Amino acid sequence: DVAYFAKWWRDGFLIGLTSGNFDPISDSEISESVNSMIHSKDNYHFMIESDDQTVGHLSLIKANGGWYETQIVIGESEHRGKSIGTLAIQQLIKFAKTKGIGKVFLEVRPDNLAAIKCYEKSGFVKTQLIDHKDNPNLLQTLRMEVYLDILVDE
């Protein structure tokens, strides 16, 4: 999986959609991050596959107050815009429910309308804009939340 993360974490388009941190990342930093994911006891990480090809990554990270944060990236450009992200988020919600997780949030760029639409389809609601004055490449994010105990299974 290190090769996928190396490709995605160095992709200028994806960086622009996510963290906005264009600082170079070394192979050893990527390996350390992936190793940390593998050995985490509180967090969940999934590779997203479509047509027997790895196309992205999805995580569920334990946060404060019983919350978990999710992050998703469809790293392979030819697989974006095909509802793969929506399906992955919906599968993540089902998984979180089986683990007794009741509250999930995410942060997204306010102008990433395709992602926001995906999250809304999955039950997330917009809750607040968050200013990031210390990051000139990511001035604001939109926090979206979902309470899994009130979602009705379809």
Coordinates of N, CA and C in Angstrom, one line a residue:
D1 N 0.8 -1.2 0.0 CA 0.0 0.0 0.0 C 0.8 1.3 0.0
V2 N 2.1 1.1 0.4 CA 3.0 2.3 0.4 C 3.1 3.0 -0.9
A3 N 3.1 2.2 -2.0 CA 3.2 2.8 -3.3 C 2.0 3.7 -3.7
Y4 N 0.8 3.2 -3.3 CA -0.4 4.0 -3.5 C -0.3 5.3 -2.8
F5 N 0.0 5.3 -1.5 CA 0.1 6.5 -0.7 C 1.2 7.4 -1.2
A6 N 2.3 6.9 -1.7 CA 3.4 7.7 -2.2 C 2.8 8.5 -3.4
K7 N 2.1 7.8 -4.3 CA 1.5 8.4 -5.5 C 0.5 9.5 -5.1
W8 N -0.4 9.1 -4.2 CA -1.5 10.0 -3.9 C -1.1 11.2 -3.1
W9 N -0.2 11.0 -2.1 CA 0.3 12.1 -1.2 C 1.2 13.0 -1.9
R10 N 1.6 12.7 -3.2 CA 2.4 13.6 -4.0 C 1.7 14.2 -5.2
D11 N 0.4 13.9 -5.2 CA -0.4 14.4 -6.4 C -0.9 15.8 -6.0
G12 N -0.4 16.8 -6.8 CA -0.8 18.2 -6.6 C -2.3 18.4 -6.6
F13 N -3.0 17.8 -7.5 CA -4.5 18.0 -7.5 C -5.1 17.5 -6.2
L14 N -4.7 16.3 -5.7 CA -5.3 15.8 -4.5 C -4.9 16.6 -3.3
I15 N -3.7 17.1 -3.3 CA -3.2 17.9 -2.2 C -4.1 19.2 -2.2
G16 N -4.4 19.7 -3.3 CA -5.2 20.9 -3.4 C -6.6 20.7 -2.9
L17 N -7.1 19.5 -3.1 CA -8.5 19.2 -2.6 C -8.5 18.9 -1.1
T18 N -7.4 18.5 -0.5 CA -7.3 18.1 0.8 C -6.6 19.0 1.7
S19 N -5.4 18.7 2.2 CA -4.7 19.4 3.2 C -4.1 20.8 2.7
G20 N -3.8 20.8 1.4 CA -3.1 22.1 0.9 C -1.7 22.1 1.3
N21 N -1.2 21.0 1.9 CA 0.2 21.0 2.4 C 1.1 20.5 1.2
F22 N 1.8 21.4 0.5 CA 2.6 21.0 -0.6 C 4.0 20.7 -0.2
D23 N 4.4 20.6 1.1 CA 5.7 20.3 1.5 C 6.1 18.9 1.0
P24 N 7.3 18.7 0.5 CA 7.6 17.4 0.0 C 7.6 16.3 1.1
I25 N 7.2 15.1 0.8 CA 7.1 14.0 1.8 C 8.1 12.9 1.3
S26 N 8.9 12.5 2.2 CA 9.9 11.4 1.8 C 9.3 10.1 1.9
D27 N 10.0 9.1 1.2 CA 9.6 7.7 1.2 C 9.5 7.2 2.6
S28 N 10.5 7.6 3.5 CA 10.5 7.1 4.8 C 9.3 7.6 5.6
E29 N 8.9 8.9 5.4 CA 7.8 9.4 6.1 C 6.5 8.7 5.7
I30 N 6.4 8.4 4.4 CA 5.2 7.6 4.0 C 5.2 6.2 4.6
S31 N 6.3 5.5 4.6 CA 6.4 4.2 5.2 C 6.1 4.2 6.7
E32 N 6.5 5.3 7.4 CA 6.2 5.4 8.8 C 4.7 5.6 9.0
S33 N 4.1 6.4 8.2 CA 2.7 6.7 8.3 C 1.9 5.4 8.0
V34 N 2.2 4.7 7.0 CA 1.5 3.5 6.7 C 1.7 2.5 7.8
N35 N 2.9 2.3 8.3 CA 3.2 1.4 9.4 C 2.3 1.8 10.6
S36 N 2.2 3.1 10.9 CA 1.4 3.6 12.0 C -0.1 3.2 11.8
M37 N -0.6 3.3 10.6 CA -2.0 2.9 10.3 C -2.2 1.4 10.6
I38 N -1.2 0.6 10.1 CA -1.4 -0.8 10.3 C -1.4 -1.2 11.7
H39 N -0.7 -0.6 12.6 CA -0.5 -1.0 14.0 C -1.5 -0.2 14.9
S40 N -2.3 0.7 14.4 CA -3.2 1.4 15.2 C -4.3 0.5 15.8
K41 N -4.5 0.7 17.1 CA -5.5 -0.1 17.8 C -6.9 0.6 17.9
D42 N -6.9 1.9 17.7 CA -8.2 2.7 17.9 C -8.7 3.2 16.6
N43 N -8.0 3.1 15.5 CA -8.4 3.7 14.2 C -8.6 2.5 13.2
Y44 N -9.3 2.9 12.2 CA -9.6 1.9 11.1 C -9.2 2.5 9.8
H45 N -8.5 1.7 8.9 CA -8.1 2.2 7.6 C -8.5 1.1 6.6
F46 N -9.0 1.6 5.5 CA -9.4 0.7 4.4 C -8.9 1.2 3.1
M47 N -8.5 0.3 2.2 CA -8.2 0.6 0.8 C -9.5 0.4 0.1
I48 N -9.8 1.3 -0.8 CA -11.0 1.2 -1.7 C -10.7 0.6 -3.0
E49 N -11.4 -0.4 -3.3 CA -11.2 -1.1 -4.6 C -12.4 -1.0 -5.5
S50 N -12.1 -1.0 -6.8 CA -13.2 -1.0 -7.8 C -12.6 -1.7 -9.0
D51 N -13.4 -2.7 -9.5 CA -13.0 -3.5 -10.6 C -11.6 -4.1 -10.4
D52 N -11.4 -4.7 -9.2 CA -10.2 -5.3 -8.8 C -8.9 -4.4 -8.9
Q53 N -9.2 -3.1 -8.7 CA -8.1 -2.2 -8.7 C -8.2 -1.3 -7.5
T54 N -7.1 -1.1 -6.8 CA -7.1 -0.2 -5.6 C -7.2 1.2 -6.2
V55 N -8.2 2.0 -5.7 CA -8.4 3.3 -6.2 C -8.4 4.4 -5.2
G56 N -8.4 4.0 -3.9 CA -8.5 5.0 -2.8 C -8.3 4.5 -1.4
H57 N -8.5 5.4 -0.5 CA -8.3 5.1 0.9 C -9.4 5.8 1.7
L58 N -9.8 5.1 2.8 CA -10.8 5.6 3.7 C -10.4 5.3 5.1
S59 N -10.6 6.3 6.0 CA -10.2 6.0 7.4 C -11.3 6.5 8.3
L60 N -11.2 5.9 9.5 CA -12.0 6.3 10.6 C -11.1 6.4 11.9
I61 N -10.9 7.7 12.3 CA -9.9 8.0 13.3 C -10.6 8.4 14.6
K62 N -10.2 7.8 15.7 CA -10.8 8.1 17.0 C -10.4 9.6 17.4
A63 N -11.4 10.3 17.8 CA -11.2 11.7 18.2 C -11.8 11.9 19.6
N64 N -11.9 13.1 20.0 CA -12.4 13.4 21.4 C -13.9 13.3 21.5
G65 N -14.4 13.0 22.7 CA -15.8 13.1 23.0 C -16.7 12.0 22.4
G66 N -16.1 10.9 22.1 CA -16.8 9.8 21.4 C -17.0 10.0 19.9
W67 N -16.3 11.0 19.4 CA -16.4 11.2 17.9 C -15.3 10.4 17.2
Y68 N -15.6 10.1 15.9 CA -14.6 9.6 15.0 C -14.6 10.5 13.8
E69 N -13.4 10.7 13.3 CA -13.3 11.5 12.0 C -13.0 10.6 10.9
T70 N -13.7 10.9 9.8 CA -13.4 10.1 8.6 C -12.8 11.0 7.5
Q71 N -11.9 10.3 6.8 CA -11.3 11.0 5.6 C -11.3 10.0 4.5
I72 N -11.5 10.5 3.3 CA -11.5 9.6 2.1 C -10.8 10.3 1.0
V73 N -10.1 9.5 0.2 CA -9.5 10.0 -1.0 C -9.7 9.0 -2.1
I74 N -10.2 9.4 -3.3 CA -10.2 8.5 -4.5 C -8.9 9.0 -5.2
G75 N -7.9 8.2 -5.1 CA -6.6 8.6 -5.6 C -6.4 8.5 -7.1
E76 N -7.1 7.6 -7.7 CA -7.0 7.3 -9.1 C -8.0 8.1 -9.9
S77 N -7.5 9.1 -10.6 CA -8.4 10.1 -11.2 C -9.5 9.5 -12.1
E78 N -9.2 8.4 -12.8 CA -10.2 7.9 -13.7 C -11.4 7.3 -13.0
H79 N -11.3 7.1 -11.6 CA -12.4 6.5 -10.8 C -13.2 7.6 -10.1
R80 N -12.8 8.9 -10.2 CA -13.5 9.9 -9.5 C -14.8 10.2 -10.3
G81 N -15.8 10.7 -9.6 CA -17.1 11.0 -10.2 C -17.9 9.8 -10.6
K82 N -17.6 8.7 -10.1 CA -18.4 7.5 -10.4 C -19.1 6.9 -9.3
S83 N -19.4 7.7 -8.2 CA -20.1 7.3 -7.0 C -19.3 6.3 -6.1
I84 N -18.1 6.0 -6.4 CA -17.3 5.1 -5.6 C -17.1 5.7 -4.2
G85 N -16.9 6.9 -4.1 CA -16.8 7.6 -2.8 C -18.0 7.5 -2.0
T86 N -19.2 7.7 -2.6 CA -20.4 7.6 -1.9 C -20.6 6.2 -1.4
L87 N -20.4 5.2 -2.2 CA -20.5 3.8 -1.8 C -19.6 3.5 -0.6
A88 N -18.4 4.0 -0.7 CA -17.4 3.7 0.3 C -17.8 4.3 1.6
I89 N -18.3 5.6 1.6 CA -18.7 6.2 2.8 C -19.9 5.5 3.4
Q90 N -20.8 5.0 2.6 CA -22.0 4.3 3.1 C -21.6 3.0 3.7
Q91 N -20.6 2.3 3.1 CA -20.1 1.1 3.7 C -19.4 1.4 5.1
L92 N -18.7 2.5 5.1 CA -18.0 2.9 6.3 C -19.0 3.1 7.5
I93 N -20.1 3.7 7.1 CA -21.2 4.0 8.1 C -21.7 2.7 8.7
K94 N -22.0 1.7 7.8 CA -22.4 0.4 8.2 C -21.4 -0.2 9.1
F95 N -20.1 -0.2 8.8 CA -19.1 -0.7 9.6 C -19.0 -0.1 11.0
A96 N -19.1 1.3 11.0 CA -19.0 2.0 12.2 C -20.1 1.6 13.2
K97 N -21.3 1.4 12.6 CA -22.5 1.0 13.4 C -22.2 -0.4 14.1
T98 N -21.5 -1.3 13.4 CA -21.2 -2.6 13.9 C -20.2 -2.5 15.1
K99 N -19.4 -1.4 15.1 CA -18.4 -1.2 16.1 C -19.0 -0.4 17.3
G100 N -20.2 0.0 17.2 CA -20.8 0.8 18.2 C -20.4 2.3 18.2
I101 N -19.9 2.7 17.1 CA -19.6 4.1 16.9 C -20.8 4.9 16.6
G102 N -21.1 6.0 17.3 CA -22.3 6.7 17.2 C -22.2 8.1 16.5
K103 N -21.0 8.6 16.5 CA -20.8 10.0 15.9 C -19.6 10.0 15.0
V104 N -19.8 10.5 13.8 CA -18.7 10.6 12.8 C -18.7 12.0 12.2
F105 N -17.6 12.6 12.1 CA -17.5 13.9 11.4 C -16.4 13.9 10.4
L106 N -16.4 14.9 9.6 CA -15.3 15.1 8.6 C -15.2 16.6 8.3
E107 N -14.1 16.9 7.7 CA -13.9 18.3 7.2 C -13.6 18.3 5.8
V108 N -14.2 19.2 5.0 CA -14.1 19.3 3.6 C -13.9 20.7 3.2
R109 N -13.2 20.9 2.1 CA -13.2 22.3 1.5 C -14.6 22.7 1.1
P110 N -15.0 23.9 1.5 CA -16.3 24.4 1.2 C -16.6 24.5 -0.3
D111 N -15.6 24.5 -1.1 CA -15.8 24.6 -2.6 C -15.8 23.2 -3.2
N112 N -15.6 22.1 -2.5 CA -15.6 20.8 -3.0 C -17.0 20.2 -3.0
L113 N -17.8 20.8 -4.0 CA -19.2 20.5 -4.0 C -19.5 19.0 -4.3
A114 N -18.7 18.4 -5.1 CA -18.9 16.9 -5.4 C -18.8 16.1 -4.1
A115 N -17.8 16.4 -3.3 CA -17.6 15.7 -2.1 C -18.7 16.0 -1.1
I116 N -19.1 17.2 -1.0 CA -20.2 17.6 -0.1 C -21.5 16.9 -0.5
K117 N -21.8 16.8 -1.7 CA -23.0 16.1 -2.2 C -22.9 14.6 -1.8
C118 N -21.7 14.0 -2.0 CA -21.5 12.6 -1.6 C -21.8 12.4 -0.1
Y119 N -21.3 13.3 0.8 CA -21.5 13.2 2.2 C -22.9 13.4 2.6
E120 N -23.6 14.4 1.9 CA -25.0 14.6 2.2 C -25.9 13.4 1.9
K121 N -25.5 12.7 0.8 CA -26.3 11.5 0.4 C -26.1 10.4 1.4
S122 N -25.0 10.5 2.2 CA -24.7 9.5 3.2 C -25.2 9.8 4.6
G123 N -25.9 11.0 4.7 CA -26.5 11.4 6.0 C -25.8 12.5 6.7
F124 N -24.6 12.9 6.2 CA -23.9 14.0 6.9 C -24.6 15.3 6.7
V125 N -24.6 16.2 7.7 CA -25.1 17.5 7.7 C -24.0 18.5 7.9
K126 N -24.1 19.7 7.3 CA -23.2 20.8 7.5 C -23.4 21.3 8.9
T127 N -22.3 21.5 9.7 CA -22.5 22.1 11.0 C -21.8 23.4 11.2
Q128 N -20.6 23.6 10.6 CA -19.9 24.8 10.9 C -18.7 25.0 9.9
L129 N -18.4 26.3 9.7 CA -17.2 26.6 8.9 C -16.0 26.8 9.9
I130 N -14.9 26.2 9.6 CA -13.7 26.3 10.5 C -12.6 27.1 9.8
D131 N -12.1 28.2 10.4 CA -11.1 29.0 9.9 C -9.7 28.3 10.2
H132 N -8.8 28.3 9.2 CA -7.4 27.8 9.4 C -6.5 29.0 9.0
K133 N -6.4 30.0 9.9 CA -5.6 31.1 9.6 C -4.1 30.8 9.4
D134 N -3.6 29.7 10.0 CA -2.2 29.3 9.9 C -1.9 28.6 8.7
N135 N -2.8 28.3 7.8 CA -2.5 27.5 6.6 C -3.0 28.4 5.4
P136 N -2.1 29.0 4.7 CA -2.6 29.9 3.6 C -3.1 29.1 2.4
N137 N -2.9 27.8 2.4 CA -3.4 26.9 1.3 C -4.7 26.2 1.6
L138 N -5.2 26.4 2.9 CA -6.4 25.8 3.3 C -7.0 26.8 4.4
L139 N -7.7 27.8 3.9 CA -8.2 28.9 4.7 C -9.4 28.5 5.6
Q140 N -10.2 27.6 5.0 CA -11.5 27.2 5.7 C -11.8 25.7 5.3
T141 N -12.4 25.1 6.3 CA -13.0 23.8 6.0 C -14.5 23.8 6.5
L142 N -15.3 23.0 6.0 CA -16.7 22.8 6.4 C -16.7 21.5 7.2
R143 N -17.2 21.6 8.4 CA -17.4 20.4 9.2 C -18.8 19.9 8.9
M144 N -18.8 18.6 8.7 CA -20.1 17.9 8.5 C -20.1 16.7 9.5
E145 N -21.3 16.4 10.0 CA -21.4 15.4 11.0 C -22.6 14.5 10.7
V146 N -22.5 13.3 11.3 CA -23.6 12.3 11.2 C -23.7 11.6 12.5
Y147 N -24.9 11.5 13.0 CA -25.2 10.7 14.2 C -25.7 9.3 13.8
L148 N -24.9 8.3 14.0 CA -25.3 7.0 13.4 C -26.5 6.3 14.1
D149 N -26.7 6.7 15.4 CA -27.7 6.0 16.1 C -29.1 6.5 15.6
I150 N -29.2 7.6 14.9 CA -30.5 8.1 14.4 C -30.7 7.8 12.9
L151 N -29.6 7.3 12.2 CA -29.8 6.9 10.8 C -30.6 5.7 10.7
V152 N -31.5 5.6 9.8 CA -32.3 4.5 9.5 C -31.7 3.7 8.4
D153 N -31.5 2.4 8.7 CA -30.9 1.5 7.6 C -31.9 1.3 6.5
E154 N -31.4 1.4 5.3 CA -32.2 1.2 4.1 C -32.2 -0.3 3.7

